[in-house]
XYZ file of C-alpha atoms in Angstrom:
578
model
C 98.081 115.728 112.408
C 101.149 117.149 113.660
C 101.442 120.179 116.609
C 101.561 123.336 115.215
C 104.054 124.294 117.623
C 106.604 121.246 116.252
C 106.358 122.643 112.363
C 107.095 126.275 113.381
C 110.193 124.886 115.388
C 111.119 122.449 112.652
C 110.936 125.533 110.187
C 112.851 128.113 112.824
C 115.463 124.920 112.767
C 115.589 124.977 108.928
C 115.654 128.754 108.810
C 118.758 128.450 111.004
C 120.642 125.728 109.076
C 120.217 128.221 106.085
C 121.481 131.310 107.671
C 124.788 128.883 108.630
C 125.157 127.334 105.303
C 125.344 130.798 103.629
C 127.739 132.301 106.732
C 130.012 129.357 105.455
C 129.611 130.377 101.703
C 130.535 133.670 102.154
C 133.825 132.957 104.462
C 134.541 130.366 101.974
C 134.355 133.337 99.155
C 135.625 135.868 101.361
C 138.625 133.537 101.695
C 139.209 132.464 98.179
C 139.041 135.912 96.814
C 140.686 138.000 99.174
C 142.194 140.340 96.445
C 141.386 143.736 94.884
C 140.224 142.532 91.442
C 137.206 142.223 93.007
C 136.696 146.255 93.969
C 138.040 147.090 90.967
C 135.784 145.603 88.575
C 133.684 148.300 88.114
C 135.235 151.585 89.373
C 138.714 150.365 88.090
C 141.923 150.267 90.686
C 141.697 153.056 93.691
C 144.009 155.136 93.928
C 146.089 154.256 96.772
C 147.651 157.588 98.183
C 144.301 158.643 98.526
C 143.071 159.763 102.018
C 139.354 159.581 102.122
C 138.935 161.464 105.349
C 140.791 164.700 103.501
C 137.540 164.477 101.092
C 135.279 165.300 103.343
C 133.882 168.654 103.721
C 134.269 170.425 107.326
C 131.992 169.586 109.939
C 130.145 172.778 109.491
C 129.524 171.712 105.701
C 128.862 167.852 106.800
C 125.753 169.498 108.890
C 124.423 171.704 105.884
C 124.280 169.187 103.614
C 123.315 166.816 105.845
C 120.301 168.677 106.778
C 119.536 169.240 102.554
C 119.847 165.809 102.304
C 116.854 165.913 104.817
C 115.086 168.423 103.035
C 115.098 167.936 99.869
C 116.173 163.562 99.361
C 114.835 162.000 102.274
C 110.895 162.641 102.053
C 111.006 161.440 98.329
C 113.233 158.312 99.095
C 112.947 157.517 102.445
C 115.610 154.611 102.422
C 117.876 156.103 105.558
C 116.416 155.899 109.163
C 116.839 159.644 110.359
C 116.601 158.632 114.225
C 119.127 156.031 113.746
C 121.106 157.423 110.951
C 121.810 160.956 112.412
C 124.163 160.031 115.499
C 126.280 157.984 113.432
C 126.784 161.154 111.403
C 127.580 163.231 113.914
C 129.782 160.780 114.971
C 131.666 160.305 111.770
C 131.516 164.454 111.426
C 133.455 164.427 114.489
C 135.828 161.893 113.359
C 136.125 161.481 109.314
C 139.843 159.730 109.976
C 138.274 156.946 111.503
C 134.387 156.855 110.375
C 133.268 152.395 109.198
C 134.030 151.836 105.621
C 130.109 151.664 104.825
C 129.058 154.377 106.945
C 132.063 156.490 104.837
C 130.199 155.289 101.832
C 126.814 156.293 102.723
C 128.141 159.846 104.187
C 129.417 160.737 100.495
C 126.425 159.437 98.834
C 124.590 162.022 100.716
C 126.717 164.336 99.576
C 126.527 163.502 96.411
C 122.457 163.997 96.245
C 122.333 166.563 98.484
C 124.444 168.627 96.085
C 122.490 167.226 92.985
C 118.769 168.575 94.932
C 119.958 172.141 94.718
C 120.726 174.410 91.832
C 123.633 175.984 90.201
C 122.761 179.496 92.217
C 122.101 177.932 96.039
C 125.438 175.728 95.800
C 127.683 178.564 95.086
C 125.820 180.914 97.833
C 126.025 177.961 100.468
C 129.607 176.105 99.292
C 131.401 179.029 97.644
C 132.002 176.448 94.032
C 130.213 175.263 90.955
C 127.508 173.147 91.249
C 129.199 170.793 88.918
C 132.584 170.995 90.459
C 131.470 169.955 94.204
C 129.177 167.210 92.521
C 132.561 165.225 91.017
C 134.479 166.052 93.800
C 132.021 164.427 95.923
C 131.203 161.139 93.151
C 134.786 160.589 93.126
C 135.332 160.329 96.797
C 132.075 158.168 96.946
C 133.685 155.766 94.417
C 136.659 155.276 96.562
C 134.407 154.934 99.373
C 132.264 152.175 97.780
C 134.957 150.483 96.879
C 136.436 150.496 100.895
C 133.442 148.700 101.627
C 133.428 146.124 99.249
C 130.275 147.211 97.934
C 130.213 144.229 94.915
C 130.972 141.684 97.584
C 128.895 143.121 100.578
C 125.773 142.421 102.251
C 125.288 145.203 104.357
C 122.537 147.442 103.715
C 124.471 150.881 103.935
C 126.533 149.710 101.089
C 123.711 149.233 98.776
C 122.021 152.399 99.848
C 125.673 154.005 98.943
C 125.524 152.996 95.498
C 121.643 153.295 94.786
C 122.391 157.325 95.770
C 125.757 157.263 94.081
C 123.595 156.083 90.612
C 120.850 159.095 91.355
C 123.165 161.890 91.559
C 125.102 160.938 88.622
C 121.639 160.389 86.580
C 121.917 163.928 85.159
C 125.367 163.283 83.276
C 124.783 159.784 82.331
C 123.806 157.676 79.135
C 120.153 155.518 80.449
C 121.646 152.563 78.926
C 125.118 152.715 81.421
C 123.238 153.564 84.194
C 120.873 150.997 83.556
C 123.675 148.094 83.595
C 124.922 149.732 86.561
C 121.417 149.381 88.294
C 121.548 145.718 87.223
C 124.437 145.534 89.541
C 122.326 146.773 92.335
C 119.372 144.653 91.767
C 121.921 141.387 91.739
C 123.449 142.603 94.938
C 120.259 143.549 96.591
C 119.083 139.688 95.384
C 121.482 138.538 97.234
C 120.505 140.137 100.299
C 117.355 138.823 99.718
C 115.125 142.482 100.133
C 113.060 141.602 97.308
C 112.001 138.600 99.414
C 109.835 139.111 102.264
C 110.533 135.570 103.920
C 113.731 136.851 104.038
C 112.342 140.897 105.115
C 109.929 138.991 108.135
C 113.641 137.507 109.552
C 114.809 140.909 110.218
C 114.353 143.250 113.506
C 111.542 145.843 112.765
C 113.416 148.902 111.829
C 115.600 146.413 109.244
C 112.645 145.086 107.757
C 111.006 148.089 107.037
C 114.190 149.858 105.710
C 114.798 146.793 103.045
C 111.444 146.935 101.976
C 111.709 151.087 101.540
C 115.118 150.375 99.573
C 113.897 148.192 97.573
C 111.089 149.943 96.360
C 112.913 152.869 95.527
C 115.329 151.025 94.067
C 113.167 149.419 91.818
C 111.013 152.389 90.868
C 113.971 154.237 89.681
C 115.095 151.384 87.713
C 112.018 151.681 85.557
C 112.069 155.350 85.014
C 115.262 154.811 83.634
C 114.284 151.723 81.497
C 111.608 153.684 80.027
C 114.155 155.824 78.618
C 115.529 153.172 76.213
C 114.110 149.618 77.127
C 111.049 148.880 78.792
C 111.560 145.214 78.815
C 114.564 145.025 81.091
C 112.990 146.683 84.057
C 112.360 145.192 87.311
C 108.846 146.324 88.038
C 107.250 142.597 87.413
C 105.262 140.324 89.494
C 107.801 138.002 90.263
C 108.925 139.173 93.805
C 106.448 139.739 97.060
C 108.485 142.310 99.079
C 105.678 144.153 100.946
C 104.501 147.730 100.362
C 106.545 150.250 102.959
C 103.876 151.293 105.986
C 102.557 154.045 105.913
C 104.458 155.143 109.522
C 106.796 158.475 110.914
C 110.600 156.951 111.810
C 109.964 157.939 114.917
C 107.824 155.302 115.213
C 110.556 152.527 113.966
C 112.496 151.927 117.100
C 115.396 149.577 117.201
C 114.339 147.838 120.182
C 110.913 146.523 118.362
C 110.491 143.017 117.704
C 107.336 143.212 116.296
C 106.608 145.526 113.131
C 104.783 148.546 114.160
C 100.739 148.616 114.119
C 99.837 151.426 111.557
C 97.772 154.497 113.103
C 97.722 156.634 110.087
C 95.408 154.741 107.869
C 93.587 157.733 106.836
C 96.776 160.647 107.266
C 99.806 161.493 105.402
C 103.343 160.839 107.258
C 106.585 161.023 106.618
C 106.504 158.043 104.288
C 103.344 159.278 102.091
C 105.231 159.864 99.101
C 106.850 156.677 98.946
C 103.728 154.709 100.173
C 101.584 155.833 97.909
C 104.336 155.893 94.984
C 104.705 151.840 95.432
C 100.714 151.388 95.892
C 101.097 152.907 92.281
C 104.005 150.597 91.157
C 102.728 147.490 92.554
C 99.106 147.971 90.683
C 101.320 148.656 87.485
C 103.351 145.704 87.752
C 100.135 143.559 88.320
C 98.049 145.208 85.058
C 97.748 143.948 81.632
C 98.991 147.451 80.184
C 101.999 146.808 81.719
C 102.369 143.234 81.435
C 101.388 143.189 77.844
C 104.367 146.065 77.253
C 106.924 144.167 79.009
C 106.862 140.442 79.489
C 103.321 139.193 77.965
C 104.361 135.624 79.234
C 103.956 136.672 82.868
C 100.378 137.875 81.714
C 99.427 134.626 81.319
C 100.296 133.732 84.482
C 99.482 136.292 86.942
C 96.451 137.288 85.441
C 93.286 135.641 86.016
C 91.956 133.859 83.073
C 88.680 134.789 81.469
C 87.405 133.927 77.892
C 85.294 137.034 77.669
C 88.020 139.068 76.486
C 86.575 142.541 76.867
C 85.537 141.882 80.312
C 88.706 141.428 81.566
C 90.226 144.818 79.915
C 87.019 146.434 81.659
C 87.913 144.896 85.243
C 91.315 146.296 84.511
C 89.896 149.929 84.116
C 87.171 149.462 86.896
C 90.271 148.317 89.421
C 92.230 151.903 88.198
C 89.269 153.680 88.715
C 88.966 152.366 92.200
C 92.629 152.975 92.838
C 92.156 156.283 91.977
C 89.157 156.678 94.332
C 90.725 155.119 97.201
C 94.126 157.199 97.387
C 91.951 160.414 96.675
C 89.464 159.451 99.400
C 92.096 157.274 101.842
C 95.161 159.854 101.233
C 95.245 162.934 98.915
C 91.888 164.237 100.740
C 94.069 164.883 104.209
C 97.343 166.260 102.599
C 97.933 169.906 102.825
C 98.740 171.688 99.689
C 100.697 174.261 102.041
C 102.934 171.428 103.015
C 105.811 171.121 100.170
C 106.054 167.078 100.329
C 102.134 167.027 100.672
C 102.081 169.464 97.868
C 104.611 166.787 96.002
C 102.470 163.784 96.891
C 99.300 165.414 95.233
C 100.357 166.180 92.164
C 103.077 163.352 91.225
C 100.753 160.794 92.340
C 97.540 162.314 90.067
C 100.136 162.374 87.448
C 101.317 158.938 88.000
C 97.560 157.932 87.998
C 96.658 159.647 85.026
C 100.172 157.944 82.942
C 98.241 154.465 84.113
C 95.205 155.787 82.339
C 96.627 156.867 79.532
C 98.517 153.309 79.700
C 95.327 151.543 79.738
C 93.432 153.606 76.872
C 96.287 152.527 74.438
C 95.949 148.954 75.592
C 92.166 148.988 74.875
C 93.091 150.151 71.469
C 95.225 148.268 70.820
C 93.641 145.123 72.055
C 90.134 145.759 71.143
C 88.205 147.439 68.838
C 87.691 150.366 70.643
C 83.331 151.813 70.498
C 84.491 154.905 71.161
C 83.949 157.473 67.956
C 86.756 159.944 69.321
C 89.207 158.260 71.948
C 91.241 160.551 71.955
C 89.239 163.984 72.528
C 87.381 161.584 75.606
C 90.874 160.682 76.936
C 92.622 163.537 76.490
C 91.608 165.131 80.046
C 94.286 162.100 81.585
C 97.010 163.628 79.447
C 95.789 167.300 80.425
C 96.415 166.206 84.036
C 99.755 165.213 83.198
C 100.999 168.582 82.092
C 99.247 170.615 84.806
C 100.425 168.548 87.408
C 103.998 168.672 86.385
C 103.728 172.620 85.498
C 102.614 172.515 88.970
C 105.454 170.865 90.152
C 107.881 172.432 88.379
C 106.917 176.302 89.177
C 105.792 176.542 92.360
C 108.170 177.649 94.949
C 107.126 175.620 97.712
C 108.201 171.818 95.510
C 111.462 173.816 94.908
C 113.778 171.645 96.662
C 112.071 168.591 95.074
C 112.641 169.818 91.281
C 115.889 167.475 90.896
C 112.965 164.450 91.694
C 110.261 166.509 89.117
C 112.533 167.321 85.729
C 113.387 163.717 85.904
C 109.982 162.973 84.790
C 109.502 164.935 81.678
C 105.540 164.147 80.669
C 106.442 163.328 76.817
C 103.415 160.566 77.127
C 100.944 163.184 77.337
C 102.198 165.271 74.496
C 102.409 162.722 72.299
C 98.662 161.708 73.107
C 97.698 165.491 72.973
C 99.273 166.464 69.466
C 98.325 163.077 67.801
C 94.457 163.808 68.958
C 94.885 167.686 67.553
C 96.321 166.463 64.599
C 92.944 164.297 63.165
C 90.439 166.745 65.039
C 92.530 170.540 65.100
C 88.882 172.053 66.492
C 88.312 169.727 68.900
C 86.045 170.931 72.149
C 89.392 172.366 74.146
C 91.866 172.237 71.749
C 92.667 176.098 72.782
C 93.112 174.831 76.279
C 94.932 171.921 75.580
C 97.656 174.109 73.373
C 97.777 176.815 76.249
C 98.576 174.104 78.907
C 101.031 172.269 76.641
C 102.652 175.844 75.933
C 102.751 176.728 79.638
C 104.633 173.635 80.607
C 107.013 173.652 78.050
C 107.980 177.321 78.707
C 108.551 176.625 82.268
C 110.675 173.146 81.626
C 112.421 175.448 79.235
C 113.281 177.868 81.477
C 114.593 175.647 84.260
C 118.134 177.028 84.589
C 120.004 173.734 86.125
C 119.368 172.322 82.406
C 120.518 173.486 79.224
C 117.727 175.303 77.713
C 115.647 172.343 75.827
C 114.895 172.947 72.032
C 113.132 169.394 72.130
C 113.917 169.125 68.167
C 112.474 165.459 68.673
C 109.487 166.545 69.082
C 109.029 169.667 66.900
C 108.151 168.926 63.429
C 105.417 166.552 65.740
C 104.432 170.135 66.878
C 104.333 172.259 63.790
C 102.308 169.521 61.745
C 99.433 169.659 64.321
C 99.141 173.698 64.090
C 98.931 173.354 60.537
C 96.467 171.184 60.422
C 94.850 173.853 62.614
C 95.747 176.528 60.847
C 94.846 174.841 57.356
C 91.388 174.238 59.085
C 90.720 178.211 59.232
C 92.265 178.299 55.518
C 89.226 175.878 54.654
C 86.453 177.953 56.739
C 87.758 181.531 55.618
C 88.993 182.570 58.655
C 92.164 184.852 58.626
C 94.834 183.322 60.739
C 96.533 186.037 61.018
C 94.105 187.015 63.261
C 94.380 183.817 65.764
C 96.712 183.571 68.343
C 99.789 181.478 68.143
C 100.649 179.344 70.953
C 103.821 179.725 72.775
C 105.479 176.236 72.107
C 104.846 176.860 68.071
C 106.675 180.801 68.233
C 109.272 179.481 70.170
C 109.794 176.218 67.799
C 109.514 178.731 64.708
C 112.152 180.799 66.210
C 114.628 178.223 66.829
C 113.794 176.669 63.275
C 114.798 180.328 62.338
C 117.865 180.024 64.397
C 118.909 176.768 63.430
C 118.736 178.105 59.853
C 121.250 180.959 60.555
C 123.574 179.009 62.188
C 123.500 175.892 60.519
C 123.166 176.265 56.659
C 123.261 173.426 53.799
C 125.751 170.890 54.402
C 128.517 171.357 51.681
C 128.226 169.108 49.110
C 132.078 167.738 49.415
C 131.415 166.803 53.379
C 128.198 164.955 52.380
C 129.936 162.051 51.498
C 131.907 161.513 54.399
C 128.617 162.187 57.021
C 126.587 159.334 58.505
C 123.114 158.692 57.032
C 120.374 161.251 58.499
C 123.286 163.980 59.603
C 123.239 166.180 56.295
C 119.699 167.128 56.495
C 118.700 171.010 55.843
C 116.782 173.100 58.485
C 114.209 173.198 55.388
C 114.112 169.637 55.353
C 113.086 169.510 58.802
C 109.683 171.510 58.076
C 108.747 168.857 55.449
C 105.954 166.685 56.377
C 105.697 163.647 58.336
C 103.992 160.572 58.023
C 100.969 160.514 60.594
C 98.942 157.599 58.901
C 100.724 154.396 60.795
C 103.260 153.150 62.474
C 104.878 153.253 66.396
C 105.528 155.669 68.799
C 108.960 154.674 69.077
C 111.052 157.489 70.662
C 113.422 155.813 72.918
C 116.745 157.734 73.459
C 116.156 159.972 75.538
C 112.218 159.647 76.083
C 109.887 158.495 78.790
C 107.618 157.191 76.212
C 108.931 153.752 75.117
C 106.037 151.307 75.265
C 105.583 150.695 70.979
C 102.902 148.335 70.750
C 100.757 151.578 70.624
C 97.948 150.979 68.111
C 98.238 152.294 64.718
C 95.681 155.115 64.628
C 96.979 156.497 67.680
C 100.713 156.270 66.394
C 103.156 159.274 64.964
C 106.016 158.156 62.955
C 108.731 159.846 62.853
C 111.830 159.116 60.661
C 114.755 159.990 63.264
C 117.145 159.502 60.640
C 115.570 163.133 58.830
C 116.118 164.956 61.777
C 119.895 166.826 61.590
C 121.405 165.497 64.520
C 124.126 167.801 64.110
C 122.458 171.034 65.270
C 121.423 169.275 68.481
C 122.358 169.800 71.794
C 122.509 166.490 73.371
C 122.768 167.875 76.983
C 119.036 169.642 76.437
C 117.534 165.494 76.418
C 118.649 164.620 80.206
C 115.899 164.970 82.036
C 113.189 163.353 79.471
């Protein structure tokens, strides 16, 4: 048998010849295709009397947002190393002329999300300009700045990071499918790097290591909340890469002189790094499930699942290992977090919300897999979509998560409505179906009345709404009760009055335009309030929506004919955010 000692030399030797081979490859490259087609393939040609440095806001400026990006990015995202980070910016503030192309880059990415985190109101009283205005100013220069760097061709981490905060804080303003291609980019770049690969990760000094494996996390995670807006299939969150979780550790405790990752103390406390610990602990479960797997890619099912003829069991060892997942981060995490601390606060609820999705995940994959023994699914389930909304009405109104809303109204709860109005809809006097209107009603009312969006009419949804109160309201018709006498929920008044609205402001199309209008365009307000068909069919709202898995079984589905809503009376700015 051979030494020990010889095969981990014989591998270090390998491991070397590798790193060389690829130095070559890349001078080789570098060499070949020393031009600026290459920059220019994606942000098109910079413009060359351009001085980068003049785009920079003063020092003073550099500081504030420097210390939002702290505030209000860095605890969710985690993929910058404050200790290390920070004197390089102070640096550069002193010196924007001559700051590294990547560490340029990086600077205006920051900028870029640091204005995005705040709203219209707290950029004007801390920058003296729009909201909107600073937040181009700053995506341009950050364009120019990628490009410097040679972000396509680059290996170096900054760059990556650069354009992974470049893509966030243009998010708001940008169609799910671009962004998504443009997130392809950064997953093929950061394959190339190798960060999805921890043999690659373990070859790195500590602090590296750790920072890849925080990038690509984030990275990923964000790539599938945008996939689920359009196309769940093409997202990244799969079990076909082994980059490790991100520890559970302060930065103060990454230290660039470590060899040696550091040994984890805070096995039972919240850190720094809570939100995105626990957030991956989430993902990686997710990507490892059959209600995931069976949504996505049911090939990789087959293979990274383990095999058992007893069909049923299996589906129940899914739901026993959520159920312990649950357990553990309550009991290992969520018990020490205090709810006076604003990313604490952000941990507890996001991560019971993210917990509760899987659940609700996992009841439509039971009925859709299996005849379900359940009499009333969804009046025993709905308490997972219930958590949903409160969590994010949580999120979304109290003051101290206020810095973390730009994170929170990407992550409308449509899921949970969906489940909530299609269980009202077959049984309108369920046991809580007054509570389960008056939480849907709060949440809306306070997504509606965030000001940094345009005020949501959520049309896609609102005929959805209607139909389930009058199956409520047709219920008292049947029992003799006088609904004039019951209270109408908020979301239903304020539906009926922009119905009313719509109706003022948008009357029948003229019969000599209807020839010239695209099918589903020349529909009446009136038209609207018909009935839909709630017997069959998919959930299939995709543009726009965070609902996208369809293989949702029949009697749970709502179909809705997209092409009877009037797309003309909608404002399309009133979706980002879903």
């Amino acid at each position: 048998m051979r030494d020990t000692d010889e095969e981990e030399m014989e591998y270090e030797d390998n491991s070397t010849d590798l790193d060389v081979r690829d130095a070559v490859i890349k001078q080789v490259w570098d060499r070949n295709f020393d031009n600026d087609n290459n920059d220019s393939l994606l942000f098109g040609t910079p413009q060359s009397n351009i001085d980068l440095h003049t785009l920079h806001p003063d020092q003073v400026q550099i500081f504030r947002l420097w210390q939002i990006y702290l505030d209000n990015v860095n605890p969710l995202l985690k993929v910058t190393h404050t200790p290390t980070l920070q004197p390089r910016v102070i640096d550069g503030a002193a010196n924007v002329a001559n700051i590294d192309s990547s560490l340029e880059a990086l600077m205006f990415s920051i900028y870029c999300v640091s204005i995005l985190s705040l709203s219209d109101e707290e950029c004007h009283t801390m920058f003296g300009t729009e909201k909107a205005i600073a937040l181009a100013s700053y995506q341009f220069a950050c364009r120019h700045a990628l490009q410097n760097c040679e972000f396509l061709r680059s290996g170096n981490r900054d760059c990556l990071t650069a354009l992974f905060l470049y893509l966030i804080s243009a998010r708001p303003g940008t169609d799910p499918r671009s962004l998504s291609s443009m997130l392809a980019v950064a997953i093929r770049i950061a394959h190339r790097m190798g960060i999805h690969n921890e043999a690659s990760n373990a070859k790195c000094a500590s602090v590296e290591a750790e920072m890849r494996r925080r990038l690509w996390w984030s990275v990923v995670m964000f790539d599938n909340r945008v996939c689920e807006m359009f196309d769940y299939k093409t997202a990244t969150l799969a079990p076909t890469w082994d980059c490790k979780l991100p520890l559970n550790i302060n930065d103060s405790e990454l230290r660039t002189e470590m060899k040696n990752p550091p040994v984890t103390l805070h096995d039972n406390l919240p850190t720094e790094s809570i939100f995105i610990v626990l957030r991956s602990e989430v993902a990686d479960f997710t990507r490892h499930s059959a209600f995931h797997l069976d949504f996505t890619n049911p090939s990789l099912k087959t293979i990274h699942l383990p095999k058992d003829t007893e069909h049923r069991r299996i589906r129940e060892d899914s739901y026993d290992e959520l159920i312990a997942l649950e357990s553990t981060i309550e009991k290992r995490y969520l018990t020490y977090c205090n709810p006076e601390n604003p990313l604490h606060f952000m941990t507890i609820y996001s991560i019971r919300s993210a917990l509760a999705k899987c659940q609700l995940l996992e009841h439509y994959y039971n009925q859709y897999s299996l005849s379900s023994s359940k009499q009333n699914p969804e009046e025993e389930d709905i308490s997972y979509a219930l958590i949903m909304l409160e969590s994010d009405t949580k999120l979304m109104s109290v003051p101290l998560a206020k810095g973390y809303i730009w994170y929170t109204i990407f992550h409308f709860p449509l899921p949970a409505y969906i489940h909530i109005l299609q269980g009202l809809r077959k049984q309108p006097m369920m046991a809580g179906a007054g509570h389960a209107w008056e939480v849907m009603s709060t949440n809306l009312q306070i997504r509606t009345n965030v000001k940094r969006e345009n005020r949501p009419l959520f049309v896609f949804f609102a005929r959805m709404v209607l139909q389930t109160w009058r199956a409520r309201e047709a219920l008292w018709m049947e029992q003799g009760t006088p609904i004039e006498q019951q209270t109408v929920p908020w979301m239903v008044e304020d539906i009926r009055n922009k119905v009313a609205q719509m109706r003022i402001n948008f009357p029948h199309t003229d019969d000599n335009n209807s020839a010239n209008e695209q099918p589903g365009t020349s529909m009446s307000i009136d038209d609207f309030l018909m009935p839909m068909d709630i017997s069959g069919g998919q959930i299939s709202f995709t543009a726009g929506s965070s609902w996208s898995y369809p293989d949702m079984p029949v009697q749970a589905a709502m179909q809705i004919d997209m092409n009877q809503l009037d797309w003309t009376t909608i404002d399309w700015n009133t979706f980002r955010g879903w």
